[in-house]
Short mmCIF file of C-alpha atoms and ligand atoms in Angstrom, two decimals:
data_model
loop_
_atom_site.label_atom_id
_atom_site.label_comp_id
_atom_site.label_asym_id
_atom_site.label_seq_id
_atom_site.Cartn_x
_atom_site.Cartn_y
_atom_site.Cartn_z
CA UNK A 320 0.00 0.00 0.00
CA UNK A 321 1.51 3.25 -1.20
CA UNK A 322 1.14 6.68 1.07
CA UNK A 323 -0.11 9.18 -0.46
CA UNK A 324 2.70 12.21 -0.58
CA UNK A 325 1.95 15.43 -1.20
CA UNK A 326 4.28 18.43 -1.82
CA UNK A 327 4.21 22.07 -1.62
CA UNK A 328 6.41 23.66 -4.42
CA UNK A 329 6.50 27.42 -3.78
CA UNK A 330 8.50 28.12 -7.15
CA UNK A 331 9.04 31.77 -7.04
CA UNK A 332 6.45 33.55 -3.95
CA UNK A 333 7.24 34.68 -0.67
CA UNK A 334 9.70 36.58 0.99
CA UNK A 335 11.27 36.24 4.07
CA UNK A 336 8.05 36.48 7.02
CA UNK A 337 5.65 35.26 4.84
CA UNK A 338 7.86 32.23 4.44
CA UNK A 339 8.00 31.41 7.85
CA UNK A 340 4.71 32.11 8.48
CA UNK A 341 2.94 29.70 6.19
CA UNK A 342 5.12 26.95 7.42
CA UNK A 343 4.52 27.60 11.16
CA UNK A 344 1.09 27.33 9.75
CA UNK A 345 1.42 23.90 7.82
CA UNK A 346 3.13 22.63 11.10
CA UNK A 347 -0.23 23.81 13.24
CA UNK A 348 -2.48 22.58 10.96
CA UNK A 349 -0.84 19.14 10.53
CA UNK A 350 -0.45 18.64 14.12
CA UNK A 351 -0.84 14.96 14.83
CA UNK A 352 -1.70 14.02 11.33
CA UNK A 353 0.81 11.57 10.01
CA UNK A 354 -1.66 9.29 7.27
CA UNK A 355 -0.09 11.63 4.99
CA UNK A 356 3.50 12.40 3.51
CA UNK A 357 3.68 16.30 3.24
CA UNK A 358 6.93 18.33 2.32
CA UNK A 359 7.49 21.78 1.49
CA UNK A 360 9.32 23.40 -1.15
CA UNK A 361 10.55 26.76 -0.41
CA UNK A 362 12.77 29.13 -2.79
CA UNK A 363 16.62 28.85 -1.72
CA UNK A 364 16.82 31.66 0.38
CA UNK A 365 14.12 30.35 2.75
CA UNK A 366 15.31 26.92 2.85
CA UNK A 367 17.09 27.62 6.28
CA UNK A 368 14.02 29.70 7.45
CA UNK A 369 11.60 26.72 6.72
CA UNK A 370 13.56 24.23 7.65
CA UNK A 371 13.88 25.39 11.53
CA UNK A 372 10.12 25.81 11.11
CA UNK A 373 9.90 22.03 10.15
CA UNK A 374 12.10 20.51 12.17
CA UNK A 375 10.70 17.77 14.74
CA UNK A 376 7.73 17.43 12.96
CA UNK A 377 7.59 14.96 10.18
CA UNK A 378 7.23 17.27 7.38
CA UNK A 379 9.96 17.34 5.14
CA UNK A 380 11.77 20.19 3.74
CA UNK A 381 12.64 19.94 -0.40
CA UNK A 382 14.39 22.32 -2.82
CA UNK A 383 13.50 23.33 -6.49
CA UNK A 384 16.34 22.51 -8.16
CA UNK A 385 19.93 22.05 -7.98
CA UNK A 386 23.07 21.67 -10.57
CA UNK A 387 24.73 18.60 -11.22
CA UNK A 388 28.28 19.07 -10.26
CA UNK A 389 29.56 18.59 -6.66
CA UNK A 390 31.37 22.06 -6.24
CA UNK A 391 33.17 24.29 -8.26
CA UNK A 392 33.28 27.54 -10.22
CA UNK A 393 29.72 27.81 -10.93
CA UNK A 394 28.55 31.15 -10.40
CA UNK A 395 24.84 30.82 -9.09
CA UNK A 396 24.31 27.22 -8.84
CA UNK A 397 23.48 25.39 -5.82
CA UNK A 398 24.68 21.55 -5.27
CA UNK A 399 22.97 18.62 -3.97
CA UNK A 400 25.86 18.06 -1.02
CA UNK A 401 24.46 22.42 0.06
CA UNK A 402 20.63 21.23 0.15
CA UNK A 403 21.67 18.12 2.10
CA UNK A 404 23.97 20.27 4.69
CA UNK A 405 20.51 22.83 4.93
CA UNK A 406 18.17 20.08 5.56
CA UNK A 407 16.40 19.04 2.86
CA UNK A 408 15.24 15.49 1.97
CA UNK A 409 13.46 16.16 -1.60
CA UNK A 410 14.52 17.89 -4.28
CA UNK A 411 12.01 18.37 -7.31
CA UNK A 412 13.67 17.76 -10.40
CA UNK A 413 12.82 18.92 -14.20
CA UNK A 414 9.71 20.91 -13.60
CA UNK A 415 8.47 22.12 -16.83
CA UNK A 416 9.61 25.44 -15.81
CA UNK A 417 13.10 24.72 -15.93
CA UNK A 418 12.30 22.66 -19.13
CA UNK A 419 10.45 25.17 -21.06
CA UNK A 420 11.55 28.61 -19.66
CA UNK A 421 15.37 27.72 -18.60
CA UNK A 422 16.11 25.63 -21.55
CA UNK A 423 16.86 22.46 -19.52
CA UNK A 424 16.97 19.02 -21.77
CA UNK A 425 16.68 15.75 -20.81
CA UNK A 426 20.56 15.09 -20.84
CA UNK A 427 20.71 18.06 -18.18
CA UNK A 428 17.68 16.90 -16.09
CA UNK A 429 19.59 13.38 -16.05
CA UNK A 430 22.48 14.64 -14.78
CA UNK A 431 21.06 16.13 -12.38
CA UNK A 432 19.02 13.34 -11.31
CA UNK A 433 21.82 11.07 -11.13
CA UNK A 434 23.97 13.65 -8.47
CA UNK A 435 21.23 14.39 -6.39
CA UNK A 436 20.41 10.35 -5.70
CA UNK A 437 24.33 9.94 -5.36
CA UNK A 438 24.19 12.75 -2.80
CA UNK A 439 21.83 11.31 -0.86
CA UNK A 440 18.42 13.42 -1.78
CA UNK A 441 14.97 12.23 -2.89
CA UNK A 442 14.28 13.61 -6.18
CA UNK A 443 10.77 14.67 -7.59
CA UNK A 444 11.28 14.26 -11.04
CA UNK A 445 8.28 16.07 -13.06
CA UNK A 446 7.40 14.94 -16.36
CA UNK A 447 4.22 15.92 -18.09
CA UNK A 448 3.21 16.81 -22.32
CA UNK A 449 2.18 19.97 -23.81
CA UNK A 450 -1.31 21.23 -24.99
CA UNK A 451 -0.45 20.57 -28.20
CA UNK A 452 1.49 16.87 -27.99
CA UNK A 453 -1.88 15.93 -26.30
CA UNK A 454 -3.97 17.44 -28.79
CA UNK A 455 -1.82 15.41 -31.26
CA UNK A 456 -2.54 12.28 -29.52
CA UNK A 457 1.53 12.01 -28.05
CA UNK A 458 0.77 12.12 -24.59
CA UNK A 459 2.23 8.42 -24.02
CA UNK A 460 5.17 9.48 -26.43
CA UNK A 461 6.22 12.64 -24.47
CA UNK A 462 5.92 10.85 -21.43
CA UNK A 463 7.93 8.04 -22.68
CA UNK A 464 10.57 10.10 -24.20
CA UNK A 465 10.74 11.82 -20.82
CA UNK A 466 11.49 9.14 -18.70
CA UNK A 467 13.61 7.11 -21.07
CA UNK A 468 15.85 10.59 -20.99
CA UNK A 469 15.62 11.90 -17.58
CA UNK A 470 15.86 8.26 -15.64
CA UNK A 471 18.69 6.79 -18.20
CA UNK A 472 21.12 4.68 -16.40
CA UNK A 473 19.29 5.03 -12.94
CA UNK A 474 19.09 1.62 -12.29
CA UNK A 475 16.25 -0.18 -9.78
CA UNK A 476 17.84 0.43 -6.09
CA UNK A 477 17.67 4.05 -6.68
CA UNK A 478 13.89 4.16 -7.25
CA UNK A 479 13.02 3.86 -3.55
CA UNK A 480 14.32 7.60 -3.50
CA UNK A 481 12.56 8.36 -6.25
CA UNK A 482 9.50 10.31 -6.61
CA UNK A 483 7.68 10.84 -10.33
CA UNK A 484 5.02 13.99 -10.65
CA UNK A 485 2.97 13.81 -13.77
CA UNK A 486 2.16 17.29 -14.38
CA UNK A 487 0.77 18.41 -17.50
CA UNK A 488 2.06 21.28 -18.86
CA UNK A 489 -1.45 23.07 -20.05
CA UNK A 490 -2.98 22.26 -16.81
CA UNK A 491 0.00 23.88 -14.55
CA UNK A 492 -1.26 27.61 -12.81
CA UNK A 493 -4.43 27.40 -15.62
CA UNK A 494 -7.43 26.40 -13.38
CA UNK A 495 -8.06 23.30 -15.87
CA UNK A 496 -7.14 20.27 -13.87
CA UNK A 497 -6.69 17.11 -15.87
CA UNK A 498 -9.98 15.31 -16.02
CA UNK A 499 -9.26 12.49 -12.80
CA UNK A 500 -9.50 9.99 -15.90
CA UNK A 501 -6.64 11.55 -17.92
CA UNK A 502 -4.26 12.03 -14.85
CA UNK A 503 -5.19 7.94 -14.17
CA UNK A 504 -4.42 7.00 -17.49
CA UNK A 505 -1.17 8.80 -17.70
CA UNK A 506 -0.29 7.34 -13.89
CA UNK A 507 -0.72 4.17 -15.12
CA UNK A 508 1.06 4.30 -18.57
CA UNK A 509 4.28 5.80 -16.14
CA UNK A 510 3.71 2.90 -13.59
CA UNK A 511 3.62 0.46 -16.68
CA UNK A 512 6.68 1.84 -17.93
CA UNK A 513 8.43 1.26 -14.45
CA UNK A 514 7.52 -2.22 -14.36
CA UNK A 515 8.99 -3.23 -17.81
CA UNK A 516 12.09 -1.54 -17.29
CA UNK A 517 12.59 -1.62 -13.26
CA UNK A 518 9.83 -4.58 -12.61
CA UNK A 519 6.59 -5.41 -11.27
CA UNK A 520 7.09 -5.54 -7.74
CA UNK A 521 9.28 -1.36 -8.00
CA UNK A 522 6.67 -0.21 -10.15
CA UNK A 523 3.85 -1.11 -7.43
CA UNK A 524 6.00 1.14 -4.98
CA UNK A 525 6.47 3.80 -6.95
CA UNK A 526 4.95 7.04 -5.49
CA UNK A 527 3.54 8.99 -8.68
CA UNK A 528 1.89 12.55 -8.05
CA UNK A 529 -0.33 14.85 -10.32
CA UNK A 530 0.21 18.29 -10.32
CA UNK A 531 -1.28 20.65 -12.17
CA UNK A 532 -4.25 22.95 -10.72
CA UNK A 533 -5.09 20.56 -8.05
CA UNK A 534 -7.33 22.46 -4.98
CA UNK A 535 -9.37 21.21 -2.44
CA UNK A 536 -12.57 20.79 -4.40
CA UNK A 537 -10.75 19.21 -7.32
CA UNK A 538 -8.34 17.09 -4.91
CA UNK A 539 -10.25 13.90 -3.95
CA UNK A 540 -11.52 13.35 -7.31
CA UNK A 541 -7.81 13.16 -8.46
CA UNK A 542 -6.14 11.29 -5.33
CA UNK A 543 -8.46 8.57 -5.46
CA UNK A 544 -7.35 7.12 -8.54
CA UNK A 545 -5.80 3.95 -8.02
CA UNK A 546 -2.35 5.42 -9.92
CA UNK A 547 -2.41 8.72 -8.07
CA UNK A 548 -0.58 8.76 -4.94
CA UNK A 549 -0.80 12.62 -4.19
CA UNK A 550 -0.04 15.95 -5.67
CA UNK A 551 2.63 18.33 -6.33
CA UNK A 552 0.76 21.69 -5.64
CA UNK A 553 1.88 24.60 -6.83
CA UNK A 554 -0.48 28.04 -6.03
CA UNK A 555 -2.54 26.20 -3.48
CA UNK A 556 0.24 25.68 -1.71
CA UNK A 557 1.10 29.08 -0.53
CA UNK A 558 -2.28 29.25 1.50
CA UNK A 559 -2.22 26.76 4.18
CA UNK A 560 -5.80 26.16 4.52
CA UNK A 561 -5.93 25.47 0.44
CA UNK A 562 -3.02 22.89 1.29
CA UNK A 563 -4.25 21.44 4.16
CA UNK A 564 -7.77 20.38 2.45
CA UNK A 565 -5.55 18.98 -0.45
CA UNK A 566 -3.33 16.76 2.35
CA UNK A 567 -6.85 16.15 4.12
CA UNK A 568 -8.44 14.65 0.41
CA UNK A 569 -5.40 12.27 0.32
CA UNK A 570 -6.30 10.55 3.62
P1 13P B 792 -0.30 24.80 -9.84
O1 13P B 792 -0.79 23.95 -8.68
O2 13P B 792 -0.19 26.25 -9.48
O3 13P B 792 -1.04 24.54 -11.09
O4 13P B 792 1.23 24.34 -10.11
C1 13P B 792 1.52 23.01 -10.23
C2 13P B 792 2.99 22.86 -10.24
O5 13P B 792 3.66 23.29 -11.15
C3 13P B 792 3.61 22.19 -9.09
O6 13P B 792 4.94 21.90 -9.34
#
């Protein structure tokens, strides 16, 4: 039996107080609850912030991104060993974001992937087709090319700190969900690739999560799918109530 995870990616909000405030307010609101796996994803610069927040509770603390290389002259980049020395478990890993508006291929995204399980992280690795490859009937294409790139040479041991979020790219900060069927049908054509490359018995444990426009009202209709095992939330996550009836829908 899979538990459900869900996690708060912040991408680019908050500053400093309102930061710390929303997770003192994730920590209130979760008091007690532990059916759930909940972790928050703050910008850098209120990784530290958070992570005092979130520590002795059993949220975890997860960063955006990171580079590939271990240290070095790399003027702005952040490395997997830095998020491990702040705290963090997760790291989310080519988010469509970085794909589409930082220019970041599959070759990078693998890379990356491979340092921050060698480090010692979790990684979130997003995946997820355009408006238009879906309209073109590619959806299983895209989301085969994505994982053959991004996972190559990532072999079966490393997949118990491995996370996969199916996020569509059209229904990412839009307001149009994916219909619970579509999301289910994508989970399972991810979970089917797992199992012919990494087996049955990984693929059954594999944690997959839908993001895209997920919200309270939409959220049970989505986590109940029998491929769905929680969300990546992106603009509900920076109110906690929002957040808290997504994590409450997964129970
Ligand atoms: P929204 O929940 O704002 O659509 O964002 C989803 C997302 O990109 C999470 O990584």
């Amino acid at each position: 039996m899979r538990k459900k995870f869900v996690a708060g990616n912040w991408k680019m909000f908050t500053d400093h107080a309102t930061a710390k405030k929303l997770a003192q307010e994730v920590v209130e609101l979760m008091a007690g609850n532990h059916q759930v796996n909940v972790a928050l994803c703050p910008p850098f610069t209120y990784l530290q912030t958070v992570g005092e927040v979130l520590k002795g509770t059993h949220i975890a603390l997860g960063a955006q991104n990171c580079y590939h290389e271990k240290e070095g002259a790399f003027t702005g980049e952040i490395s997997p060993a830095m998020l491990i020395d702040i705290g963090c478990k997760y790291v989310i890993l080519g988010h469509s974001e970085r794909r589409h508006k930082m220019g970041e291929c599959d070759i990078a995204v693998n890379k990356k992937v491979h340092a921050a399980l060698n480090a010692g992280l979790h990684v979130i690795l997003c995946i997820g087709e355009s408006l238009d490859e879906r309209q073109a009937n590619k959806t299983n294409e895209i989301l085969k090319n994505q994982l053959d790139g991004s996972l190559a040479g990532v072999n079966a041991t490393c997949f118990k700190s491995l996370v996969l979020a199916y996020e569509p790219v059209w229904a990412i900060g839009t307001g149009h969900n994916a219909t619970p069927q579509q999301a289910q049908d994508a989970h399972a054509f991810i979970r089917s690739w797992i199992a012919k490359h990494h087996g049955a018995e990984v693929a059954a444990q594999m944690v997959i999560q839908y993001g895209g426009s997920v919200k309270p009202d939409n959220a049970a209709s989505l986590l109940t799918q029998p491929d769905v095992d929680g969300g990546l939330i992106g603009g509900a996550s920076l109110k906690a109530d929002q957040f808290l009836g997504i994590i409450r829908a997964g129970m």
